[in-house]
Amino acid sequence: MGKDQILVRVRDLHKVFHRGSERIDVLQGLNLEVPRGDFLAFMGPSGSGKTTLLNLIAGLDRPTQGAIDVDGQRIDQMSEADLARWRARHTGFVFQLYNLLPVLTAERNVELPLLLTPLSRAERKRHVQTALSVVGLADRAQHYPRQLSGGQEQRVAIARAIVADPTLLLCDEPTGDLDRKSEDEILDLLQALHREYGKTVLMVTHDPHAAARAQRILYLNKGTLSAEPIE
Amino acid sequence: MRFWPLLWSSLWRKKVRTTFTLLSILVAFLLYGYLAAVNKGFSLGINTGADRLFLRHKVSLSILLPESYLGRIGATPGVVDVVHATWFAGIYQEPKNIFPQLPVDPERYLRLYPEFLLPEDQKQAWFADRTGAVAGRTLVEKFGWRIGDRIPLVSPWRKQDGTSTWEFTLRGIYDGAAEATDTRQFLFHYDYFEEARMFGKGMVGWYIIRIHDPKRAAEMAQRLDSNFANSFHETKTMTEKALVQGFARQIGDIGTIIGAILTAVFFTILLVAGNTMMQSVRERTAELAVLKTIGFSNHLVLTLVLTESLLLAGLGGVVGLGLAYWAIERGDPTGGVLPVFFFPPNDIVLGGVIMVALGLATGILPALQAMRLRVVDAIRRA
């Protein structure tokens, strides 16, 4: 695979947490390559480091050791300010609990990433309408999160994640708080974003049903990755 | 402006709490503005008339001085001009209608008080009419007088015919050159007063003296008093500023009292508004983490929280000062005891500075807390 086709390259990644005097090696020399346009699911037991890995690739946390290269940029060496700018431009993040701002309408929630761009009010509005249309909620633009179902809230959260057209879409247990019907809707949507819009999607899940929708699955256990589930 | 909807929505996250906090700030600034006007009323003249001295009897302002002092004072080196005035203590219609009424030498008096602005034709009409008088705009508006009106005043100064009612014709209305100028005085001819009064002839209340060099006011006061030392009518000379401060201190140190009240009020508001902001940010830990995940930098988050705090203080402050302005415009609460009652521009500016300081002081801690928030910790806690 050509060098420019690899979007995410992780080399010898270590992440150590300290709880009191206890040292916890969550990631131990992990290596990973994610091609552009991939839909990759990370699976593994609780505490295996799935979310930690996703946070590191999203630039939300810093590795103890190792290198993370996204689209040719070493994000582990960036300053806090540069990293914030990089996140605004390159990542869209979907949380398990949606994490919409309850005081803002769906439209205003989706608009948030665009506030960091030089787009005009009219341009922002157009982008927001497009993103809400992609997730099938154009008619809910003026609704507040409390007026939406869980599935709809997560779709708004996905619209917020894609509105600025990020390089990477990172999803942390995106269906973990949903019923089966809503889960399927969200997974359909993620698949559509991958297939129709060519988005590179990294998804953390403990649900095999959700993971099955991904193009490929990697398993995390004891701080390392493997292509096969570990018994 | 692009962050305005986010700021505004965040501010009203808890409507009841924000409303109560805003009301607290509003009341504090309303009190501040109103007391600033009261303080100004008590300290009228403290910052004006720096080149004017006030000479009275050494024992008391109520003991009269000989009119003959005028020449000796005027001949004292360093004196530019001098005029005398006397307290007439008249009542207009009802005992509550008391205001300063002074028999003076019109030309000299207007020279000493150039801040009293009188149209030339009215000035000449007053000079020409022995029983004519002029009054300040505030007084005229209060009683609805018009030029040419006959104004009777009942005074403890009896006339030679045994009556106490003195009649004057209003010949002019003066305005103040500055907002702080006293426009409640009623001035009339000393000659008319001197000729008609039954007793006290040749005696006047006090002298107002313009000196050449205001920096030498203390030295001049000493020199003037030494002119009359060991006489039957010894004098005490002071600056107008000291005189007004002395009057105010008879009631109490108004400035200190008002300062103490406002300090207590603003300290309380600091705690109330600070607590509101701390709570508000604590409740929004996950939301702030989301903003940072999206790409909001630490400094932008700090700026947003500080701006929200400034908005809270600014909203309450502007409405509070506005209400204070409205209340002050409705008039002096003492019914005319205060010589002036207005919102001093300096205090409006200071109010704005206090607003900003309050906003920064109440917002800085929660803003720093928000800035230092680590996304992964915040999301995990949420």
mmCIF file of C-alpha atoms in Angstrom, chain B residues 34-339:
data_model
loop_
_atom_site.group_PDB
_atom_site.id
_atom_site.type_symbol
_atom_site.label_atom_id
_atom_site.label_comp_id
_atom_site.label_asym_id
_atom_site.label_seq_id
_atom_site.Cartn_x
_atom_site.Cartn_y
_atom_site.Cartn_z
ATOM 1 C CA TYR B 34 -28.118 56.729 43.242
ATOM 2 C CA LEU B 35 -25.632 57.140 46.089
ATOM 3 C CA ALA B 36 -23.146 58.702 43.669
ATOM 4 C CA ALA B 37 -25.728 61.427 42.994
ATOM 5 C CA VAL B 38 -26.390 61.887 46.731
ATOM 6 C CA ASN B 39 -22.664 62.091 47.406
ATOM 7 C CA LYS B 40 -22.299 64.691 44.661
ATOM 8 C CA GLY B 41 -25.121 66.671 46.195
ATOM 9 C CA PHE B 42 -23.316 66.778 49.521
ATOM 10 C CA SER B 43 -19.954 67.565 48.046
ATOM 11 C CA LEU B 44 -21.104 70.292 45.647
ATOM 12 C CA GLY B 45 -18.387 72.789 45.023
ATOM 13 C CA ILE B 46 -15.677 70.679 46.568
ATOM 14 C CA ASN B 47 -13.923 70.584 43.244
ATOM 15 C CA THR B 48 -14.981 74.025 42.058
ATOM 16 C CA GLY B 49 -14.167 77.603 42.995
ATOM 17 C CA ALA B 50 -10.552 76.816 43.809
ATOM 18 C CA ASP B 51 -9.664 80.493 43.522
ATOM 19 C CA ARG B 52 -12.467 81.635 45.860
ATOM 20 C CA LEU B 53 -12.133 82.092 49.597
ATOM 21 C CA PHE B 54 -14.945 82.332 52.091
ATOM 22 C CA LEU B 55 -14.581 84.762 54.998
ATOM 23 C CA ARG B 56 -16.962 84.625 57.956
ATOM 24 C CA HIS B 57 -17.098 85.581 61.622
ATOM 25 C CA LYS B 58 -14.554 83.587 63.638
ATOM 26 C CA VAL B 59 -17.171 82.297 66.082
ATOM 27 C CA SER B 60 -20.042 81.349 63.805
ATOM 28 C CA LEU B 61 -21.497 81.828 60.376
ATOM 29 C CA SER B 62 -24.632 83.196 62.052
ATOM 30 C CA ILE B 63 -22.776 86.217 63.522
ATOM 31 C CA LEU B 64 -22.700 89.158 61.132
ATOM 32 C CA LEU B 65 -19.671 91.128 59.972
ATOM 33 C CA PRO B 66 -19.401 94.855 59.222
ATOM 34 C CA GLU B 67 -20.003 95.851 55.627
ATOM 35 C CA SER B 68 -17.021 98.129 55.991
ATOM 36 C CA TYR B 69 -14.713 95.139 55.784
ATOM 37 C CA LEU B 70 -15.356 95.101 52.036
ATOM 38 C CA GLY B 71 -12.864 97.894 51.358
ATOM 39 C CA ARG B 72 -10.168 96.445 53.626
ATOM 40 C CA ILE B 73 -10.508 93.014 52.098
ATOM 41 C CA GLY B 74 -10.440 94.420 48.577
ATOM 42 C CA ALA B 75 -7.262 96.378 49.388
ATOM 43 C CA THR B 76 -5.424 93.297 50.668
ATOM 44 C CA PRO B 77 -2.579 92.326 48.303
ATOM 45 C CA GLY B 78 -3.437 89.172 46.350
ATOM 46 C CA VAL B 79 -7.193 89.843 46.358
ATOM 47 C CA VAL B 80 -8.692 90.231 42.885
ATOM 48 C CA ASP B 81 -12.352 90.783 43.751
ATOM 49 C CA VAL B 82 -14.711 90.550 46.705
ATOM 50 C CA VAL B 83 -18.440 90.542 47.368
ATOM 51 C CA HIS B 84 -20.554 90.044 50.450
ATOM 52 C CA ALA B 85 -23.745 88.056 50.929
ATOM 53 C CA THR B 86 -26.211 87.577 53.767
ATOM 54 C CA TRP B 87 -28.542 84.747 54.672
ATOM 55 C CA PHE B 88 -32.096 85.995 54.115
ATOM 56 C CA ALA B 89 -33.826 82.828 55.382
ATOM 57 C CA GLY B 90 -37.126 83.609 53.688
ATOM 58 C CA ILE B 91 -40.029 81.231 53.198
ATOM 59 C CA TYR B 92 -41.925 81.009 49.947
ATOM 60 C CA GLN B 93 -45.598 80.143 50.490
ATOM 61 C CA GLU B 94 -44.925 77.214 52.853
ATOM 62 C CA PRO B 95 -42.294 76.613 55.561
ATOM 63 C CA LYS B 96 -40.931 73.622 53.618
ATOM 64 C CA ASN B 97 -39.973 75.886 50.695
ATOM 65 C CA ILE B 98 -36.554 76.908 51.910
ATOM 66 C CA PHE B 99 -33.794 77.722 49.449
ATOM 67 C CA PRO B 100 -30.746 79.997 49.430
ATOM 68 C CA GLN B 101 -31.857 83.652 49.154
ATOM 69 C CA LEU B 102 -29.051 86.177 49.198
ATOM 70 C CA PRO B 103 -29.007 89.970 49.072
ATOM 71 C CA VAL B 104 -25.902 90.779 47.029
ATOM 72 C CA ASP B 105 -24.226 93.392 44.903
ATOM 73 C CA PRO B 106 -25.447 92.014 41.529
ATOM 74 C CA GLU B 107 -22.521 93.043 39.365
ATOM 75 C CA ARG B 108 -19.858 91.963 41.828
ATOM 76 C CA TYR B 109 -21.614 88.705 42.578
ATOM 77 C CA LEU B 110 -21.875 87.706 38.924
ATOM 78 C CA ARG B 111 -18.192 88.579 38.518
ATOM 79 C CA LEU B 112 -17.321 86.266 41.396
ATOM 80 C CA TYR B 113 -19.531 83.493 40.032
ATOM 81 C CA PRO B 114 -18.986 83.424 36.250
ATOM 82 C CA GLU B 115 -20.513 79.927 36.242
ATOM 83 C CA PHE B 116 -23.924 81.596 36.755
ATOM 84 C CA LEU B 117 -25.001 82.199 33.154
ATOM 85 C CA LEU B 118 -27.546 84.981 32.719
ATOM 86 C CA PRO B 119 -28.627 86.426 29.348
ATOM 87 C CA GLU B 120 -27.388 89.984 28.902
ATOM 88 C CA ASP B 121 -30.865 91.551 28.621
ATOM 89 C CA GLN B 122 -32.006 89.833 31.825
ATOM 90 C CA LYS B 123 -28.822 90.893 33.557
ATOM 91 C CA GLN B 124 -29.435 94.542 32.627
ATOM 92 C CA ALA B 125 -33.083 94.289 33.654
ATOM 93 C CA TRP B 126 -32.031 93.018 37.078
ATOM 94 C CA PHE B 127 -29.372 95.689 37.535
ATOM 95 C CA ALA B 128 -31.949 98.365 36.701
ATOM 96 C CA ASP B 129 -34.712 97.143 39.018
ATOM 97 C CA ARG B 130 -34.054 97.777 42.718
ATOM 98 C CA THR B 131 -36.590 95.121 43.793
ATOM 99 C CA GLY B 132 -35.640 92.780 40.979
ATOM 100 C CA ALA B 133 -34.258 89.319 41.559
ATOM 101 C CA VAL B 134 -32.811 86.435 39.598
ATOM 102 C CA ALA B 135 -33.224 82.743 40.317
ATOM 103 C CA GLY B 136 -31.539 79.534 39.197
ATOM 104 C CA ARG B 137 -33.186 77.266 36.645
ATOM 105 C CA THR B 138 -33.846 74.443 39.143
ATOM 106 C CA LEU B 139 -35.682 76.784 41.476
ATOM 107 C CA VAL B 140 -37.691 78.381 38.693
ATOM 108 C CA GLU B 141 -38.785 75.015 37.334
ATOM 109 C CA LYS B 142 -39.670 73.773 40.795
ATOM 110 C CA PHE B 143 -42.068 76.648 41.469
ATOM 111 C CA GLY B 144 -43.144 77.289 37.880
ATOM 112 C CA TRP B 145 -42.029 80.936 37.957
ATOM 113 C CA ARG B 146 -41.839 83.101 34.892
ATOM 114 C CA ILE B 147 -39.935 86.308 34.263
ATOM 115 C CA GLY B 148 -41.988 89.247 35.529
ATOM 116 C CA ASP B 149 -43.637 87.218 38.324
ATOM 117 C CA ARG B 150 -43.997 88.886 41.713
ATOM 118 C CA ILE B 151 -42.417 86.638 44.341
ATOM 119 C CA PRO B 152 -43.221 87.299 48.011
ATOM 120 C CA LEU B 153 -40.867 85.930 50.681
ATOM 121 C CA VAL B 154 -41.514 85.985 54.415
ATOM 122 C CA SER B 155 -38.231 86.583 56.244
ATOM 123 C CA PRO B 156 -37.084 86.939 59.850
ATOM 124 C CA TRP B 157 -35.607 90.237 58.619
ATOM 125 C CA ARG B 158 -38.405 92.665 59.399
ATOM 126 C CA LYS B 159 -38.882 95.702 57.233
ATOM 127 C CA GLN B 160 -38.951 99.190 58.653
ATOM 128 C CA ASP B 161 -42.733 99.247 58.288
ATOM 129 C CA GLY B 162 -42.886 96.273 60.665
ATOM 130 C CA THR B 163 -43.910 93.691 58.083
ATOM 131 C CA SER B 164 -41.956 90.567 57.237
ATOM 132 C CA THR B 165 -43.089 90.063 53.657
ATOM 133 C CA TRP B 166 -40.638 91.168 50.988
ATOM 134 C CA GLU B 167 -41.746 91.333 47.386
ATOM 135 C CA PHE B 168 -39.457 90.811 44.445
ATOM 136 C CA THR B 169 -39.913 90.822 40.675
ATOM 137 C CA LEU B 170 -38.220 88.003 38.813
ATOM 138 C CA ARG B 171 -36.003 89.674 36.191
ATOM 139 C CA GLY B 172 -33.803 86.769 35.136
ATOM 140 C CA ILE B 173 -33.169 83.057 35.203
ATOM 141 C CA TYR B 174 -29.601 81.832 35.373
ATOM 142 C CA ASP B 175 -28.243 78.478 34.220
ATOM 143 C CA GLY B 176 -25.166 76.695 35.441
ATOM 144 C CA ALA B 177 -22.051 76.525 33.282
ATOM 145 C CA ALA B 178 -21.542 72.978 34.615
ATOM 146 C CA GLU B 179 -23.934 70.348 35.857
ATOM 147 C CA ALA B 180 -22.484 70.759 39.358
ATOM 148 C CA THR B 181 -23.343 74.494 39.472
ATOM 149 C CA ASP B 182 -25.910 75.345 42.123
ATOM 150 C CA THR B 183 -29.009 76.571 40.266
ATOM 151 C CA ARG B 184 -31.311 76.934 43.260
ATOM 152 C CA GLN B 185 -30.182 80.347 44.472
ATOM 153 C CA PHE B 186 -32.409 83.394 44.646
ATOM 154 C CA LEU B 187 -30.412 86.615 44.380
ATOM 155 C CA PHE B 188 -31.572 90.191 44.888
ATOM 156 C CA HIS B 189 -30.187 93.704 45.495
ATOM 157 C CA TYR B 190 -28.336 94.295 48.742
ATOM 158 C CA ASP B 191 -29.170 98.003 48.436
ATOM 159 C CA TYR B 192 -32.905 97.262 48.613
ATOM 160 C CA PHE B 193 -32.374 94.939 51.561
ATOM 161 C CA GLU B 194 -30.119 97.387 53.412
ATOM 162 C CA GLU B 195 -32.489 100.299 52.920
ATOM 163 C CA ALA B 196 -35.635 98.451 53.924
ATOM 164 C CA ARG B 197 -34.494 96.280 56.834
ATOM 165 C CA MET B 198 -35.383 97.297 60.344
ATOM 166 C CA PHE B 199 -32.239 96.057 62.111
ATOM 167 C CA GLY B 200 -28.723 94.902 61.391
ATOM 168 C CA LYS B 201 -27.954 97.800 59.114
ATOM 169 C CA GLY B 202 -24.391 97.914 57.886
ATOM 170 C CA MET B 203 -23.851 94.260 58.699
ATOM 171 C CA VAL B 204 -23.469 91.366 56.277
ATOM 172 C CA GLY B 205 -23.258 87.586 56.535
ATOM 173 C CA TRP B 206 -19.969 86.703 54.862
ATOM 174 C CA TYR B 207 -17.547 87.629 52.125
ATOM 175 C CA ILE B 208 -16.549 85.747 49.028
ATOM 176 C CA ILE B 209 -13.098 86.638 47.806
ATOM 177 C CA ARG B 210 -11.313 85.846 44.567
ATOM 178 C CA ILE B 211 -7.583 85.603 44.979
ATOM 179 C CA HIS B 212 -4.859 85.900 42.428
ATOM 180 C CA ASP B 213 -3.057 82.619 43.156
ATOM 181 C CA PRO B 214 -5.176 79.661 44.357
ATOM 182 C CA LYS B 215 -1.960 77.814 45.328
ATOM 183 C CA ARG B 216 -1.425 80.404 48.038
ATOM 184 C CA ALA B 217 -4.944 80.090 49.469
ATOM 185 C CA ALA B 218 -3.760 79.114 52.961
ATOM 186 C CA GLU B 219 -1.350 82.024 53.143
ATOM 187 C CA MET B 220 -4.022 84.439 51.868
ATOM 188 C CA ALA B 221 -6.562 83.184 54.413
ATOM 189 C CA GLN B 222 -4.067 83.841 57.178
ATOM 190 C CA ARG B 223 -3.291 87.305 55.825
ATOM 191 C CA LEU B 224 -6.988 88.225 55.587
ATOM 192 C CA ASP B 225 -7.749 86.999 59.097
ATOM 193 C CA SER B 226 -4.765 88.904 60.461
ATOM 194 C CA ASN B 227 -6.364 92.108 59.084
ATOM 195 C CA PHE B 228 -9.137 91.710 61.634
ATOM 196 C CA ALA B 229 -7.275 90.031 64.495
ATOM 197 C CA ASN B 230 -8.058 91.415 67.948
ATOM 198 C CA SER B 231 -11.012 93.342 66.582
ATOM 199 C CA PHE B 232 -14.598 93.039 67.784
ATOM 200 C CA HIS B 233 -15.372 90.990 64.679
ATOM 201 C CA GLU B 234 -12.536 88.551 64.186
ATOM 202 C CA THR B 235 -12.767 86.459 61.043
ATOM 203 C CA LYS B 236 -12.141 82.970 59.815
ATOM 204 C CA THR B 237 -11.261 82.469 56.163
ATOM 205 C CA MET B 238 -11.294 79.189 54.313
ATOM 206 C CA THR B 239 -11.541 77.921 50.792
ATOM 207 C CA GLU B 240 -15.012 77.219 49.388
ATOM 208 C CA LYS B 241 -13.982 73.583 49.226
ATOM 209 C CA ALA B 242 -13.273 73.488 52.970
ATOM 210 C CA LEU B 243 -16.556 75.277 53.643
ATOM 211 C CA VAL B 244 -18.623 72.731 51.717
ATOM 212 C CA GLN B 245 -16.739 69.843 53.281
ATOM 213 C CA GLY B 246 -17.448 71.364 56.687
ATOM 214 C CA PHE B 247 -21.185 71.514 55.956
ATOM 215 C CA ALA B 248 -21.197 67.927 54.769
ATOM 216 C CA ARG B 249 -19.359 66.779 57.904
ATOM 217 C CA GLN B 250 -22.055 68.287 60.071
ATOM 218 C CA ILE B 251 -24.237 65.447 58.808
ATOM 219 C CA GLY B 252 -21.475 62.892 58.744
ATOM 220 C CA ASP B 253 -18.673 61.879 56.460
ATOM 221 C CA ILE B 254 -21.052 61.123 53.602
ATOM 222 C CA GLY B 255 -18.332 59.958 51.255
ATOM 223 C CA THR B 256 -17.010 57.427 53.777
ATOM 224 C CA ILE B 257 -20.484 56.197 54.691
ATOM 225 C CA ILE B 258 -21.423 55.733 51.037
ATOM 226 C CA GLY B 259 -18.069 54.098 50.330
ATOM 227 C CA ALA B 260 -18.582 51.627 53.189
ATOM 228 C CA ILE B 261 -22.091 50.737 52.004
ATOM 229 C CA LEU B 262 -20.950 50.194 48.437
ATOM 230 C CA THR B 263 -17.916 48.151 49.488
ATOM 231 C CA ALA B 264 -20.176 45.806 51.479
ATOM 232 C CA VAL B 265 -22.656 45.576 48.612
ATOM 233 C CA PHE B 266 -20.059 44.837 45.955
ATOM 234 C CA PHE B 267 -18.213 42.343 48.143
ATOM 235 C CA THR B 268 -21.488 40.438 48.561
ATOM 236 C CA ILE B 269 -22.171 40.630 44.835
ATOM 237 C CA LEU B 270 -18.681 39.364 44.129
ATOM 238 C CA LEU B 271 -19.467 36.257 46.160
ATOM 239 C CA VAL B 272 -22.933 35.793 44.649
ATOM 240 C CA ALA B 273 -21.853 36.236 41.027
ATOM 241 C CA GLY B 274 -18.627 34.297 41.589
ATOM 242 C CA ASN B 275 -20.571 31.382 43.030
ATOM 243 C CA THR B 276 -22.978 31.454 40.075
ATOM 244 C CA MET B 277 -20.110 31.281 37.611
ATOM 245 C CA MET B 278 -18.318 28.514 39.540
ATOM 246 C CA GLN B 279 -21.483 26.415 39.661
ATOM 247 C CA SER B 280 -22.257 27.094 36.049
ATOM 248 C CA VAL B 281 -18.825 25.939 34.883
ATOM 249 C CA ARG B 282 -18.840 22.899 37.199
ATOM 250 C CA GLU B 283 -22.155 21.782 35.725
ATOM 251 C CA ARG B 284 -20.778 22.143 32.219
ATOM 252 C CA THR B 285 -17.636 20.068 32.600
ATOM 253 C CA ALA B 286 -18.705 17.584 29.913
ATOM 254 C CA GLU B 287 -19.903 20.332 27.586
ATOM 255 C CA LEU B 288 -16.616 22.197 27.873
ATOM 256 C CA ALA B 289 -14.816 18.944 27.148
ATOM 257 C CA VAL B 290 -16.939 18.509 24.021
ATOM 258 C CA LEU B 291 -15.989 22.010 22.864
ATOM 259 C CA LYS B 292 -12.326 21.164 23.320
ATOM 260 C CA THR B 293 -12.791 17.877 21.463
ATOM 261 C CA ILE B 294 -14.311 19.792 18.578
ATOM 262 C CA GLY B 295 -11.207 21.992 18.475
ATOM 263 C CA PHE B 296 -11.896 24.932 20.780
ATOM 264 C CA SER B 297 -8.484 25.872 22.185
ATOM 265 C CA ASN B 298 -7.828 26.298 25.908
ATOM 266 C CA HIS B 299 -7.564 30.053 25.447
ATOM 267 C CA LEU B 300 -10.812 30.226 23.520
ATOM 268 C CA VAL B 301 -12.589 28.339 26.305
ATOM 269 C CA LEU B 302 -11.052 30.726 28.855
ATOM 270 C CA THR B 303 -12.200 33.698 26.790
ATOM 271 C CA LEU B 304 -15.735 32.320 26.439
ATOM 272 C CA VAL B 305 -16.164 31.766 30.192
ATOM 273 C CA LEU B 306 -14.703 35.190 30.995
ATOM 274 C CA THR B 307 -16.924 36.833 28.389
ATOM 275 C CA GLU B 308 -19.950 35.097 29.894
ATOM 276 C CA SER B 309 -18.991 36.458 33.295
ATOM 277 C CA LEU B 310 -18.475 39.955 31.843
ATOM 278 C CA LEU B 311 -21.840 39.656 30.112
ATOM 279 C CA LEU B 312 -23.517 38.816 33.417
ATOM 280 C CA ALA B 313 -21.897 41.768 35.209
ATOM 281 C CA GLY B 314 -22.449 44.048 32.216
ATOM 282 C CA LEU B 315 -26.125 43.212 31.833
ATOM 283 C CA GLY B 316 -26.895 43.715 35.508
ATOM 284 C CA GLY B 317 -24.667 46.767 35.667
ATOM 285 C CA VAL B 318 -26.019 48.566 32.611
ATOM 286 C CA VAL B 319 -29.649 48.011 33.610
ATOM 287 C CA GLY B 320 -28.816 49.000 37.208
ATOM 288 C CA LEU B 321 -27.070 52.198 36.148
ATOM 289 C CA GLY B 322 -29.903 52.900 33.699
ATOM 290 C CA LEU B 323 -32.463 52.596 36.465
ATOM 291 C CA ALA B 324 -30.321 54.781 38.713
ATOM 292 C CA TYR B 325 -30.166 57.400 35.956
ATOM 293 C CA TRP B 326 -33.939 57.237 35.552
ATOM 294 C CA ALA B 327 -34.505 57.564 39.306
ATOM 295 C CA ILE B 328 -32.061 60.477 39.561
ATOM 296 C CA GLU B 329 -33.748 62.262 36.662
ATOM 297 C CA ARG B 330 -37.007 62.101 38.611
ATOM 298 C CA GLY B 331 -35.515 64.517 41.091
ATOM 299 C CA ASP B 332 -33.867 65.095 44.418
ATOM 300 C CA PRO B 333 -35.372 62.796 47.091
ATOM 301 C CA THR B 334 -34.853 65.479 49.765
ATOM 302 C CA GLY B 335 -37.187 67.905 48.019
ATOM 303 C CA GLY B 336 -34.491 70.479 47.370
ATOM 304 C CA VAL B 337 -32.169 70.197 50.359
ATOM 305 C CA LEU B 338 -29.375 68.979 48.102
ATOM 306 C CA PRO B 339 -28.080 71.852 45.962
#
